[in-house]
CSV table of C-alpha atoms in Angstrom, one decimal:
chain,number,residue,atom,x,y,z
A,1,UNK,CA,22.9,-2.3,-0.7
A,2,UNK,CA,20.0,-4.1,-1.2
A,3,UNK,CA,19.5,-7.3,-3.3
A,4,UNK,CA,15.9,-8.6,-5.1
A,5,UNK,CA,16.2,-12.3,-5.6
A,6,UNK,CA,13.5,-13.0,-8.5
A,7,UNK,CA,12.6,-15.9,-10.4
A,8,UNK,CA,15.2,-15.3,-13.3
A,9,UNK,CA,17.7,-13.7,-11.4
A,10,UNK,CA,18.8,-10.4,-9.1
A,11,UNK,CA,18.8,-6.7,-9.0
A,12,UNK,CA,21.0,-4.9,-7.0
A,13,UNK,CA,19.6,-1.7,-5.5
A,14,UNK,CA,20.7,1.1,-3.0
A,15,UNK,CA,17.9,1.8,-1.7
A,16,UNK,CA,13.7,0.7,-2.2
A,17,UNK,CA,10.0,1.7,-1.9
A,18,UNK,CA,7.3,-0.4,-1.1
A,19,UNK,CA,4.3,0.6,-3.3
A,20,UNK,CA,0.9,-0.4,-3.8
A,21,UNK,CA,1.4,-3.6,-5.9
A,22,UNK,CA,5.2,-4.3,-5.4
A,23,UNK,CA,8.8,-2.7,-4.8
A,24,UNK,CA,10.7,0.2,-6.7
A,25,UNK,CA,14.4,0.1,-6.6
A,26,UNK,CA,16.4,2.7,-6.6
A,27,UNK,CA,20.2,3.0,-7.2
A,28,UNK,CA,22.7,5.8,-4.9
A,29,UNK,CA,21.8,8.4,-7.0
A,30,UNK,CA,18.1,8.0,-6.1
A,31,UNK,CA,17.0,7.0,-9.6
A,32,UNK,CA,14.7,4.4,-10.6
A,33,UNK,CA,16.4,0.7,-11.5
A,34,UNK,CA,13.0,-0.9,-12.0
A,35,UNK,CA,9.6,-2.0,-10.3
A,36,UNK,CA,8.9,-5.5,-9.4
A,37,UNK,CA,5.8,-6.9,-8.4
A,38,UNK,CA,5.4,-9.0,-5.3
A,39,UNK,CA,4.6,-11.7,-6.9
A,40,UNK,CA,7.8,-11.8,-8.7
A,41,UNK,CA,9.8,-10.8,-5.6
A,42,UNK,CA,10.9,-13.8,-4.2
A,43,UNK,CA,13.0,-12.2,-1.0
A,44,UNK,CA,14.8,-8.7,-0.6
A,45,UNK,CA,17.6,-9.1,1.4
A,46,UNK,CA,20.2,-6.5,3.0
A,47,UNK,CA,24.2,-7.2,2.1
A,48,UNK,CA,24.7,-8.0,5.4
A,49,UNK,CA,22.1,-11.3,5.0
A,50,UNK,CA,25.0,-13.0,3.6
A,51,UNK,CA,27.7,-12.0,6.3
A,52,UNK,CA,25.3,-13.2,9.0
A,53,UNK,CA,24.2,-16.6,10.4
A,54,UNK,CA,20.6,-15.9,9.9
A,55,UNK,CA,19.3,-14.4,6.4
A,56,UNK,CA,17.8,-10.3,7.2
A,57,UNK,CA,14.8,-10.8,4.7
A,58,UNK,CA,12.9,-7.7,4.0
């Protein structure tokens, strides 16, 4: 599980896509959740960022 941390608040996501201009999240049956541009994408971070010590920024 994946989490986008943006300006006005997260999106939680199975899986992603980097694309030309941003990310596409997905959800666990592989279907688009939404597209956010970089510049709105202020860290993508793994489930696990917030079992460990140090944050696993994407």
């Amino acid at each position: 599980m994946y989490r986008a941390i943006l300006p006005n608040g997260q999106l939680e996501a199975a899986g992603y896509e980097h694309v030309e201009d941003g990310v596409e999240l997905y959800n666990e049956a592989g279907e688009l959740l939404g597209f956010v541009p970089y510049a709105n994408l202020e860290a993508l971070l793994t489930e696990r960022a917030y079992a460990d010590d140090q944050p696993g920024v994407m």
